[in-house]
Amino acid sequence: MNYSEVLKELENLVTETYSLWDHNRVGFQWRHYTWNHTMRVRAMSIELGKREGGDTVKLEVAGTLHDITKRYDGEILTDENGKRLLSEDGLWLNEPLTPSRENIVTQLYDEHNLRGKVHHESGAVIAEKILGMYDFDRDFVDAVRAIVLAHLKPMNLTEEQFDLLYRNIENQILYDADTMDPNVGYTAFFRNIHIHSYFAIKRNGKFDLEAYVQGLPRFVESKQAFADKLLTESAREVAYARQDRKRELADQLASELSDMPMNRKYGMLGVIEYFVSQTEDPHFMDQVNHLKEDWIPERQKWIAETETTQAARDGAQEALERVIDFTTKLEREYKGEI
Ligand SMILES: [Fe+2]
Ligand SMILES: [Fe+2]
Protein backbone atom coordinates (compact mmCIF):
# COMPACT_ATOMS: atom_id res chain seq x y z
CA MET A 1 0.00 0.00 0.00
CA ASN A 2 1.44 3.40 -0.86
CA TYR A 3 1.61 6.33 1.52
CA SER A 4 -1.35 8.29 0.14
CA GLU A 5 -3.58 5.22 0.43
CA VAL A 6 -2.47 4.69 4.02
CA LEU A 7 -3.12 8.33 4.84
CA LYS A 8 -6.60 8.08 3.33
CA GLU A 9 -7.28 5.01 5.47
CA LEU A 10 -6.10 6.82 8.59
CA GLU A 11 -8.35 9.78 7.79
CA ASN A 12 -11.29 7.43 7.31
CA LEU A 13 -10.48 5.72 10.59
CA VAL A 14 -10.48 9.05 12.43
CA THR A 15 -13.80 10.25 10.97
CA GLU A 16 -15.33 6.83 11.57
CA THR A 17 -14.13 6.96 15.18
CA TYR A 18 -15.62 10.44 15.69
CA SER A 19 -18.98 9.13 14.46
CA LEU A 20 -19.21 6.40 17.12
CA TRP A 21 -20.64 8.75 19.75
CA ASP A 22 -24.20 10.05 19.55
CA HIS A 23 -23.67 13.25 21.54
CA ASN A 24 -23.08 16.49 19.73
CA ARG A 25 -22.11 19.32 22.09
CA VAL A 26 -19.74 18.86 25.00
CA GLY A 27 -18.13 21.88 26.57
CA PHE A 28 -16.51 23.90 23.79
CA GLN A 29 -16.71 21.13 21.18
CA TRP A 30 -19.36 19.94 18.79
CA ARG A 31 -19.52 16.98 16.43
CA HIS A 32 -17.94 18.59 13.36
CA TYR A 33 -15.50 20.69 15.34
CA THR A 34 -12.98 17.96 16.13
CA TRP A 35 -12.51 16.90 12.51
CA ASN A 36 -12.42 20.48 11.18
CA HIS A 37 -9.83 21.31 13.86
CA THR A 38 -7.80 18.19 12.99
CA MET A 39 -7.56 19.22 9.34
CA ARG A 40 -6.57 22.79 10.21
CA VAL A 41 -3.94 21.68 12.73
CA ARG A 42 -2.48 19.20 10.28
CA ALA A 43 -2.19 21.81 7.53
CA MET A 44 -0.58 24.34 9.89
CA SER A 45 1.84 21.70 11.19
CA ILE A 46 3.01 20.85 7.70
CA GLU A 47 3.53 24.53 6.92
CA LEU A 48 5.46 25.07 10.16
CA GLY A 49 7.40 21.89 9.43
CA LYS A 50 8.59 23.36 6.13
CA ARG A 51 9.62 26.60 7.80
CA GLU A 52 11.35 24.96 10.79
CA GLY A 53 12.95 22.08 8.90
CA GLY A 54 10.72 19.41 10.48
CA ASP A 55 9.66 16.07 8.96
CA THR A 56 6.38 16.86 7.22
CA VAL A 57 5.35 13.21 6.77
CA LYS A 58 5.57 12.57 10.50
CA LEU A 59 3.60 15.77 11.05
CA GLU A 60 0.95 14.78 8.53
CA VAL A 61 0.37 11.41 10.17
CA ALA A 62 0.56 12.75 13.74
CA GLY A 63 -1.70 15.70 12.83
CA THR A 64 -4.30 13.29 11.45
CA LEU A 65 -4.26 11.09 14.56
CA HIS A 66 -3.56 13.57 17.35
CA ASP A 67 -7.13 13.91 18.69
CA ILE A 68 -8.30 10.39 17.84
CA THR A 69 -9.53 9.78 21.40
CA LYS A 70 -10.90 13.27 21.93
CA ARG A 71 -14.54 12.22 21.64
CA TYR A 72 -14.17 10.27 24.89
CA ASP A 73 -14.00 13.65 26.64
CA GLY A 74 -17.20 14.64 28.38
CA GLU A 75 -17.82 17.62 30.65
CA ILE A 76 -14.80 18.96 32.54
CA LEU A 77 -14.73 17.44 36.03
CA THR A 78 -14.93 19.79 39.01
CA ASP A 79 -14.77 19.32 42.77
CA GLU A 80 -17.51 20.30 45.26
CA ASN A 81 -16.34 23.95 45.12
CA GLY A 82 -16.57 24.05 41.34
CA LYS A 83 -12.79 23.94 40.93
CA ARG A 84 -11.55 22.04 37.88
CA LEU A 85 -10.00 18.68 38.67
CA LEU A 86 -6.48 18.25 37.29
CA SER A 87 -4.44 15.25 36.20
CA GLU A 88 -0.98 14.64 37.70
CA ASP A 89 0.33 16.76 34.84
CA GLY A 90 -1.92 19.67 35.75
CA LEU A 91 -4.25 19.12 32.76
CA TRP A 92 -8.03 19.32 33.01
CA LEU A 93 -9.81 16.03 33.59
CA ASN A 94 -13.02 15.18 31.75
CA GLU A 95 -15.82 12.82 32.53
CA PRO A 96 -15.33 9.90 30.09
CA LEU A 97 -18.08 9.36 27.51
CA THR A 98 -18.70 5.82 26.33
CA PRO A 99 -19.19 5.43 22.56
CA SER A 100 -22.49 4.02 21.30
CA ARG A 101 -20.73 1.87 18.70
CA GLU A 102 -17.34 0.16 18.40
CA ASN A 103 -14.42 0.00 16.00
CA ILE A 104 -10.76 -0.94 16.19
CA VAL A 105 -9.91 2.27 18.05
CA THR A 106 -12.45 1.71 20.82
CA GLN A 107 -11.35 -1.93 21.08
CA LEU A 108 -7.70 -0.88 21.49
CA TYR A 109 -8.79 1.79 23.98
CA ASP A 110 -10.44 -0.83 26.17
CA GLU A 111 -7.71 -3.40 25.68
CA HIS A 112 -5.04 -0.98 26.87
CA ASN A 113 -7.09 0.44 29.77
CA LEU A 114 -6.97 3.98 28.49
CA ARG A 115 -10.15 5.16 30.19
CA GLY A 116 -9.47 8.08 32.50
CA LYS A 117 -6.24 9.09 30.74
CA VAL A 118 -6.04 12.54 29.21
CA HIS A 119 -6.46 12.32 25.42
CA HIS A 120 -2.83 13.09 24.47
CA GLU A 121 -1.77 9.96 26.40
CA SER A 122 -4.50 7.68 25.15
CA GLY A 123 -4.10 9.10 21.63
CA ALA A 124 -0.38 8.35 21.66
CA VAL A 125 -1.03 4.70 22.53
CA ILE A 126 -3.73 4.37 19.87
CA ALA A 127 -1.50 6.03 17.24
CA GLU A 128 1.29 3.57 18.00
CA LYS A 129 -1.00 0.52 17.83
CA ILE A 130 -2.71 1.63 14.63
CA LEU A 131 0.52 2.54 12.82
CA GLY A 132 1.98 -0.79 13.95
CA MET A 133 -0.55 -2.48 11.65
CA TYR A 134 1.09 -0.84 8.62
CA ASP A 135 4.49 -1.07 7.09
CA PHE A 136 6.11 1.88 8.92
CA ASP A 137 9.61 1.78 10.44
CA ARG A 138 9.78 1.45 14.20
CA ASP A 139 11.49 4.86 14.41
CA PHE A 140 8.69 6.50 12.46
CA VAL A 141 6.01 5.00 14.71
CA ASP A 142 7.91 6.05 17.84
CA ALA A 143 8.30 9.57 16.50
CA VAL A 144 4.59 9.92 15.72
CA ARG A 145 3.67 8.54 19.11
CA ALA A 146 5.93 11.13 20.75
CA ILE A 147 4.44 13.99 18.69
CA VAL A 148 0.89 13.03 19.68
CA LEU A 149 1.89 12.72 23.33
CA ALA A 150 3.53 16.18 23.31
CA HIS A 151 0.52 17.99 21.80
CA LEU A 152 -0.57 18.88 25.33
CA LYS A 153 2.10 20.38 27.55
CA PRO A 154 2.05 19.31 31.20
CA MET A 155 2.19 22.19 33.69
CA ASN A 156 5.33 22.89 35.69
CA LEU A 157 7.79 20.84 33.66
CA THR A 158 11.37 21.02 34.83
CA GLU A 159 13.82 22.23 32.22
CA GLU A 160 15.07 18.68 31.86
CA GLN A 161 11.59 17.23 31.37
CA PHE A 162 10.79 19.95 28.85
CA ASP A 163 13.93 19.22 26.84
CA LEU A 164 13.10 15.54 26.82
CA LEU A 165 9.48 15.97 25.74
CA TYR A 166 10.22 18.60 23.09
CA ARG A 167 13.67 17.61 21.87
CA ASN A 168 12.26 16.89 18.39
CA ILE A 169 11.14 19.95 16.49
CA GLU A 170 8.02 18.09 15.25
CA ASN A 171 6.82 17.76 18.86
CA GLN A 172 7.06 21.52 19.30
CA ILE A 173 5.37 22.15 15.97
CA LEU A 174 2.22 20.10 16.58
CA TYR A 175 1.90 21.63 20.04
CA ASP A 176 2.12 25.09 18.47
CA ALA A 177 -0.37 24.37 15.67
CA ASP A 178 -2.81 22.82 18.12
CA THR A 179 -2.55 25.77 20.51
CA MET A 180 -2.95 28.36 17.76
CA ASP A 181 -6.02 26.93 16.07
CA PRO A 182 -8.63 27.58 18.81
CA ASN A 183 -6.96 30.72 20.16
CA VAL A 184 -5.62 33.05 17.48
CA GLY A 185 -6.78 34.23 14.08
CA TYR A 186 -10.01 33.98 12.13
CA THR A 187 -10.26 30.26 12.95
CA ALA A 188 -10.46 31.22 16.62
CA PHE A 189 -13.01 33.92 15.79
CA PHE A 190 -15.15 31.30 14.04
CA ARG A 191 -14.95 29.01 17.07
CA ASN A 192 -15.65 31.85 19.50
CA ILE A 193 -18.82 32.91 17.65
CA HIS A 194 -20.13 29.37 17.81
CA ILE A 195 -19.34 28.95 21.50
CA HIS A 196 -20.61 32.38 22.49
CA SER A 197 -23.84 32.21 20.49
CA TYR A 198 -24.62 28.64 21.54
CA PHE A 199 -24.40 29.50 25.23
CA ALA A 200 -26.13 32.89 24.81
CA ILE A 201 -29.09 31.26 23.06
CA LYS A 202 -29.22 28.51 25.68
CA ARG A 203 -29.11 31.02 28.54
CA ASN A 204 -31.09 33.99 27.21
CA GLY A 205 -32.91 32.58 24.21
CA LYS A 206 -31.08 34.99 21.91
CA PHE A 207 -27.73 36.15 20.58
CA ASP A 208 -26.98 39.86 21.04
CA LEU A 209 -24.93 40.87 17.98
CA GLU A 210 -24.02 44.35 19.25
CA ALA A 211 -22.83 43.13 22.65
CA TYR A 212 -20.83 40.37 21.00
CA VAL A 213 -19.03 42.83 18.71
CA GLN A 214 -18.32 45.16 21.63
CA GLY A 215 -16.71 42.31 23.57
CA LEU A 216 -14.41 41.24 20.73
CA PRO A 217 -11.35 43.42 21.54
CA ARG A 218 -11.22 41.94 25.03
CA PHE A 219 -11.45 38.44 23.58
CA VAL A 220 -8.54 39.15 21.20
CA GLU A 221 -6.30 40.54 23.96
CA SER A 222 -7.10 37.65 26.29
CA LYS A 223 -5.39 35.37 23.74
CA GLN A 224 -2.12 37.29 23.42
CA ALA A 225 -0.42 35.12 26.05
CA PHE A 226 -1.02 32.02 23.92
CA ALA A 227 0.85 33.64 21.05
CA ASP A 228 3.71 34.74 23.30
CA LYS A 229 4.22 31.26 24.75
CA LEU A 230 4.41 29.26 21.52
CA LEU A 231 7.53 27.15 21.23
CA THR A 232 8.82 27.81 17.70
CA GLU A 233 9.72 31.13 16.16
CA SER A 234 7.75 30.39 12.99
CA ALA A 235 4.60 29.75 14.99
CA ARG A 236 5.00 32.97 16.97
CA GLU A 237 5.39 34.87 13.72
CA VAL A 238 2.18 33.37 12.31
CA ALA A 239 0.34 33.86 15.61
CA TYR A 240 1.29 37.55 15.86
CA ALA A 241 0.06 38.11 12.31
CA ARG A 242 -3.16 36.30 13.22
CA GLN A 243 -3.61 38.43 16.33
CA ASP A 244 -3.13 41.61 14.27
CA ARG A 245 -5.60 40.33 11.69
CA LYS A 246 -8.17 39.68 14.38
CA ARG A 247 -7.61 43.09 15.99
CA GLU A 248 -8.30 44.75 12.63
CA LEU A 249 -11.42 42.65 12.24
CA ALA A 250 -12.64 43.68 15.70
CA ASP A 251 -12.14 47.35 14.72
CA GLN A 252 -13.91 46.84 11.43
CA LEU A 253 -16.85 45.20 13.14
CA ALA A 254 -17.08 48.02 15.66
CA SER A 255 -17.35 50.55 12.81
CA GLU A 256 -19.95 48.41 11.07
CA LEU A 257 -22.23 49.01 14.07
CA SER A 258 -22.72 52.61 12.86
CA ASP A 259 -24.82 51.31 9.96
CA MET A 260 -26.35 48.09 11.16
CA PRO A 261 -29.06 47.60 8.50
CA MET A 262 -26.56 47.85 5.64
CA ASN A 263 -23.82 45.83 7.31
CA ARG A 264 -26.17 43.08 8.45
CA LYS A 265 -27.15 42.74 4.83
CA TYR A 266 -23.78 43.06 3.10
CA GLY A 267 -21.00 43.20 5.68
CA MET A 268 -19.27 41.21 8.39
CA LEU A 269 -22.22 41.67 10.75
CA GLY A 270 -24.21 39.66 8.24
CA VAL A 271 -21.52 36.98 8.19
CA ILE A 272 -21.73 36.64 11.98
CA GLU A 273 -25.50 36.31 11.73
CA TYR A 274 -25.11 33.68 9.05
CA PHE A 275 -22.67 31.69 11.23
CA VAL A 276 -25.02 31.94 14.19
CA SER A 277 -27.96 30.71 12.09
CA GLN A 278 -26.42 27.21 12.29
CA THR A 279 -25.19 26.98 15.81
CA GLU A 280 -26.04 23.39 16.78
CA ASP A 281 -23.36 21.56 14.78
CA PRO A 282 -21.68 24.03 12.43
CA HIS A 283 -19.29 22.64 9.85
CA PHE A 284 -16.33 24.94 9.20
CA MET A 285 -15.67 24.15 5.55
CA ASP A 286 -19.38 23.97 4.68
CA GLN A 287 -19.88 27.45 6.10
CA VAL A 288 -16.81 28.82 4.30
CA ASN A 289 -18.00 27.25 1.03
CA HIS A 290 -21.48 28.66 1.53
CA LEU A 291 -20.01 32.15 1.93
CA LYS A 292 -17.98 31.74 -1.26
CA GLU A 293 -20.53 29.99 -3.44
CA ASP A 294 -23.88 31.44 -2.32
CA TRP A 295 -23.75 34.24 0.21
CA ILE A 296 -21.33 36.55 -1.64
CA PRO A 297 -22.63 35.92 -5.21
CA GLU A 298 -26.21 36.43 -4.04
CA ARG A 299 -25.32 39.83 -2.62
CA GLN A 300 -23.37 40.79 -5.72
CA LYS A 301 -26.62 40.28 -7.59
CA TRP A 302 -28.60 42.32 -5.06
CA ILE A 303 -26.18 45.23 -5.45
CA ALA A 304 -26.56 45.23 -9.22
CA GLU A 305 -30.31 44.61 -9.29
CA THR A 306 -31.88 46.19 -6.22
CA GLU A 307 -29.71 49.05 -4.97
CA THR A 308 -30.99 52.11 -6.75
CA THR A 309 -28.50 54.88 -5.93
CA GLN A 310 -24.78 55.02 -6.64
CA ALA A 311 -24.06 55.81 -2.97
CA ALA A 312 -25.99 52.73 -1.81
CA ARG A 313 -24.20 50.56 -4.37
CA ASP A 314 -20.80 51.89 -3.30
CA GLY A 315 -21.49 51.35 0.41
CA ALA A 316 -22.80 47.84 -0.16
CA GLN A 317 -19.88 46.96 -2.43
CA GLU A 318 -17.39 48.18 0.17
CA ALA A 319 -19.06 46.09 2.88
CA LEU A 320 -19.06 43.05 0.61
CA GLU A 321 -15.36 43.54 -0.15
CA ARG A 322 -14.68 43.15 3.59
CA VAL A 323 -16.54 39.85 3.53
CA ILE A 324 -14.61 38.65 0.46
CA ASP A 325 -11.32 39.54 2.15
CA PHE A 326 -12.39 37.80 5.37
CA THR A 327 -13.47 34.63 3.54
CA THR A 328 -10.26 34.46 1.53
CA LYS A 329 -8.12 34.80 4.65
CA LEU A 330 -10.22 32.36 6.66
CA GLU A 331 -9.69 29.76 3.96
CA ARG A 332 -5.96 30.50 3.81
CA GLU A 333 -5.73 30.01 7.58
CA TYR A 334 -7.55 26.71 7.15
CA LYS A 335 -4.86 25.62 4.71
CA GLY A 336 -2.13 26.70 7.13
CA GLU A 337 -0.86 29.33 4.69
CA ILE A 338 -1.19 32.37 6.94
FE1 LIG B 1 -5.96 17.53 21.67
FE1 LIG C 1 -6.17 19.17 18.79
mmCIF file with all atom_site columns, N, CA and C in Angstrom, residues 215-237:
data_model
loop_
_atom_site.group_PDB
_atom_site.id
_atom_site.type_symbol
_atom_site.label_atom_id
_atom_site.label_alt_id
_atom_site.label_comp_id
_atom_site.label_asym_id
_atom_site.label_entity_id
_atom_site.label_seq_id
_atom_site.pdbx_PDB_ins_code
_atom_site.Cartn_x
_atom_site.Cartn_y
_atom_site.Cartn_z
_atom_site.occupancy
_atom_site.B_iso_or_equiv
_atom_site.pdbx_formal_charge
_atom_site.auth_seq_id
_atom_site.auth_comp_id
_atom_site.auth_asym_id
_atom_site.auth_atom_id
_atom_site.pdbx_PDB_model_num
ATOM 1  N N  . GLY A 1 215 ? -17.597 43.117 22.719 1.00 0.00 ? 215 GLY A N  1
ATOM 2  C CA . GLY A 1 215 ? -16.711 42.305 23.569 1.00 0.00 ? 215 GLY A CA 1
ATOM 3  C C  . GLY A 1 215 ? -15.504 41.736 22.843 1.00 0.00 ? 215 GLY A C  1
ATOM 4  N N  . LEU A 1 216 ? -15.476 41.888 21.504 1.00 0.00 ? 216 LEU A N  1
ATOM 5  C CA . LEU A 1 216 ? -14.408 41.239 20.728 1.00 0.00 ? 216 LEU A CA 1
ATOM 6  C C  . LEU A 1 216 ? -12.978 41.692 21.068 1.00 0.00 ? 216 LEU A C  1
ATOM 7  N N  . PRO A 1 217 ? -12.735 43.015 21.232 1.00 0.00 ? 217 PRO A N  1
ATOM 8  C CA . PRO A 1 217 ? -11.350 43.420 21.537 1.00 0.00 ? 217 PRO A CA 1
ATOM 9  C C  . PRO A 1 217 ? -10.814 42.739 22.792 1.00 0.00 ? 217 PRO A C  1
ATOM 10 N N  . ARG A 1 218 ? -11.672 42.590 23.805 1.00 0.00 ? 218 ARG A N  1
ATOM 11 C CA . ARG A 1 218 ? -11.224 41.943 25.027 1.00 0.00 ? 218 ARG A CA 1
ATOM 12 C C  . ARG A 1 218 ? -10.888 40.469 24.769 1.00 0.00 ? 218 ARG A C  1
ATOM 13 N N  . PHE A 1 219 ? -11.705 39.839 23.940 1.00 0.00 ? 219 PHE A N  1
ATOM 14 C CA . PHE A 1 219 ? -11.448 38.438 23.578 1.00 0.00 ? 219 PHE A CA 1
ATOM 15 C C  . PHE A 1 219 ? -10.085 38.319 22.880 1.00 0.00 ? 219 PHE A C  1
ATOM 16 N N  . VAL A 1 220 ? -9.812  39.215 21.939 1.00 0.00 ? 220 VAL A N  1
ATOM 17 C CA . VAL A 1 220 ? -8.541  39.148 21.202 1.00 0.00 ? 220 VAL A CA 1
ATOM 18 C C  . VAL A 1 220 ? -7.363  39.302 22.171 1.00 0.00 ? 220 VAL A C  1
ATOM 19 N N  . GLU A 1 221 ? -7.437  40.295 23.052 1.00 0.00 ? 221 GLU A N  1
ATOM 20 C CA . GLU A 1 221 ? -6.299  40.545 23.958 1.00 0.00 ? 221 GLU A CA 1
ATOM 21 C C  . GLU A 1 221 ? -6.121  39.406 24.956 1.00 0.00 ? 221 GLU A C  1
ATOM 22 N N  . SER A 1 222 ? -7.215  38.747 25.322 1.00 0.00 ? 222 SER A N  1
ATOM 23 C CA . SER A 1 222 ? -7.098  37.650 26.290 1.00 0.00 ? 222 SER A CA 1
ATOM 24 C C  . SER A 1 222 ? -6.300  36.478 25.705 1.00 0.00 ? 222 SER A C  1
ATOM 25 N N  . LYS A 1 223 ? -6.102  36.478 24.385 1.00 0.00 ? 223 LYS A N  1
ATOM 26 C CA . LYS A 1 223 ? -5.393  35.370 23.742 1.00 0.00 ? 223 LYS A CA 1
ATOM 27 C C  . LYS A 1 223 ? -3.928  35.680 23.437 1.00 0.00 ? 223 LYS A C  1
ATOM 28 N N  . GLN A 1 224 ? -3.495  36.911 23.764 1.00 0.00 ? 224 GLN A N  1
ATOM 29 C CA . GLN A 1 224 ? -2.123  37.294 23.419 1.00 0.00 ? 224 GLN A CA 1
ATOM 30 C C  . GLN A 1 224 ? -1.095  36.369 24.085 1.00 0.00 ? 224 GLN A C  1
ATOM 31 N N  . ALA A 1 225 ? -1.379  35.964 25.324 1.00 0.00 ? 225 ALA A N  1
ATOM 32 C CA . ALA A 1 225 ? -0.423  35.124 26.049 1.00 0.00 ? 225 ALA A CA 1
ATOM 33 C C  . ALA A 1 225 ? -0.178  33.796 25.332 1.00 0.00 ? 225 ALA A C  1
ATOM 34 N N  . PHE A 1 226 ? -1.209  33.275 24.667 1.00 0.00 ? 226 PHE A N  1
ATOM 35 C CA . PHE A 1 226 ? -1.021  32.024 23.920 1.00 0.00 ? 226 PHE A CA 1
ATOM 36 C C  . PHE A 1 226 ? 0.010   32.214 22.810 1.00 0.00 ? 226 PHE A C  1
ATOM 37 N N  . ALA A 1 227 ? -0.095  33.358 22.131 1.00 0.00 ? 227 ALA A N  1
ATOM 38 C CA . ALA A 1 227 ? 0.846   33.637 21.049 1.00 0.00 ? 227 ALA A CA 1
ATOM 39 C C  . ALA A 1 227 ? 2.266   33.789 21.603 1.00 0.00 ? 227 ALA A C  1
ATOM 40 N N  . ASP A 1 228 ? 2.378   34.490 22.723 1.00 0.00 ? 228 ASP A N  1
ATOM 41 C CA . ASP A 1 228 ? 3.709   34.737 23.302 1.00 0.00 ? 228 ASP A CA 1
ATOM 42 C C  . ASP A 1 228 ? 4.400   33.445 23.733 1.00 0.00 ? 228 ASP A C  1
ATOM 43 N N  . LYS A 1 229 ? 3.617   32.472 24.146 1.00 0.00 ? 229 LYS A N  1
ATOM 44 C CA . LYS A 1 229 ? 4.219   31.261 24.749 1.00 0.00 ? 229 LYS A CA 1
ATOM 45 C C  . LYS A 1 229 ? 4.423   30.112 23.766 1.00 0.00 ? 229 LYS A C  1
ATOM 46 N N  . LEU A 1 230 ? 4.200   30.349 22.489 1.00 0.00 ? 230 LEU A N  1
ATOM 47 C CA . LEU A 1 230 ? 4.414   29.263 21.515 1.00 0.00 ? 230 LEU A CA 1
ATOM 48 C C  . LEU A 1 230 ? 5.891   28.886 21.488 1.00 0.00 ? 230 LEU A C  1
ATOM 49 N N  . LEU A 1 231 ? 6.179   27.674 21.072 1.00 0.00 ? 231 LEU A N  1
ATOM 50 C CA . LEU A 1 231 ? 7.533   27.150 21.225 1.00 0.00 ? 231 LEU A CA 1
ATOM 51 C C  . LEU A 1 231 ? 8.462   27.487 20.061 1.00 0.00 ? 231 LEU A C  1
ATOM 52 N N  . THR A 1 232 ? 7.934   27.544 18.837 1.00 0.00 ? 232 THR A N  1
ATOM 53 C CA . THR A 1 232 ? 8.824   27.805 17.699 1.00 0.00 ? 232 THR A CA 1
ATOM 54 C C  . THR A 1 232 ? 8.665   29.255 17.228 1.00 0.00 ? 232 THR A C  1
ATOM 55 N N  . GLU A 1 233 ? 9.745   29.752 16.634 1.00 0.00 ? 233 GLU A N  1
ATOM 56 C CA . GLU A 1 233 ? 9.716   31.131 16.162 1.00 0.00 ? 233 GLU A CA 1
ATOM 57 C C  . GLU A 1 233 ? 8.719   31.300 15.015 1.00 0.00 ? 233 GLU A C  1
ATOM 58 N N  . SER A 1 234 ? 8.668   30.286 14.129 1.00 0.00 ? 234 SER A N  1
ATOM 59 C CA . SER A 1 234 ? 7.746   30.392 12.990 1.00 0.00 ? 234 SER A CA 1
ATOM 60 C C  . SER A 1 234 ? 6.307   30.487 13.466 1.00 0.00 ? 234 SER A C  1
ATOM 61 N N  . ALA A 1 235 ? 5.979   29.721 14.489 1.00 0.00 ? 235 ALA A N  1
ATOM 62 C CA . ALA A 1 235 ? 4.600   29.750 14.994 1.00 0.00 ? 235 ALA A CA 1
ATOM 63 C C  . ALA A 1 235 ? 4.293   31.103 15.623 1.00 0.00 ? 235 ALA A C  1
ATOM 64 N N  . ARG A 1 236 ? 5.251   31.650 16.364 1.00 0.00 ? 236 ARG A N  1
ATOM 65 C CA . ARG A 1 236 ? 5.003   32.967 16.975 1.00 0.00 ? 236 ARG A CA 1
ATOM 66 C C  . ARG A 1 236 ? 4.775   34.016 15.894 1.00 0.00 ? 236 ARG A C  1
ATOM 67 N N  . GLU A 1 237 ? 5.551   33.921 14.823 1.00 0.00 ? 237 GLU A N  1
ATOM 68 C CA . GLU A 1 237 ? 5.390   34.869 13.715 1.00 0.00 ? 237 GLU A CA 1
ATOM 69 C C  . GLU A 1 237 ? 3.970   34.785 13.128 1.00 0.00 ? 237 GLU A C  1
#
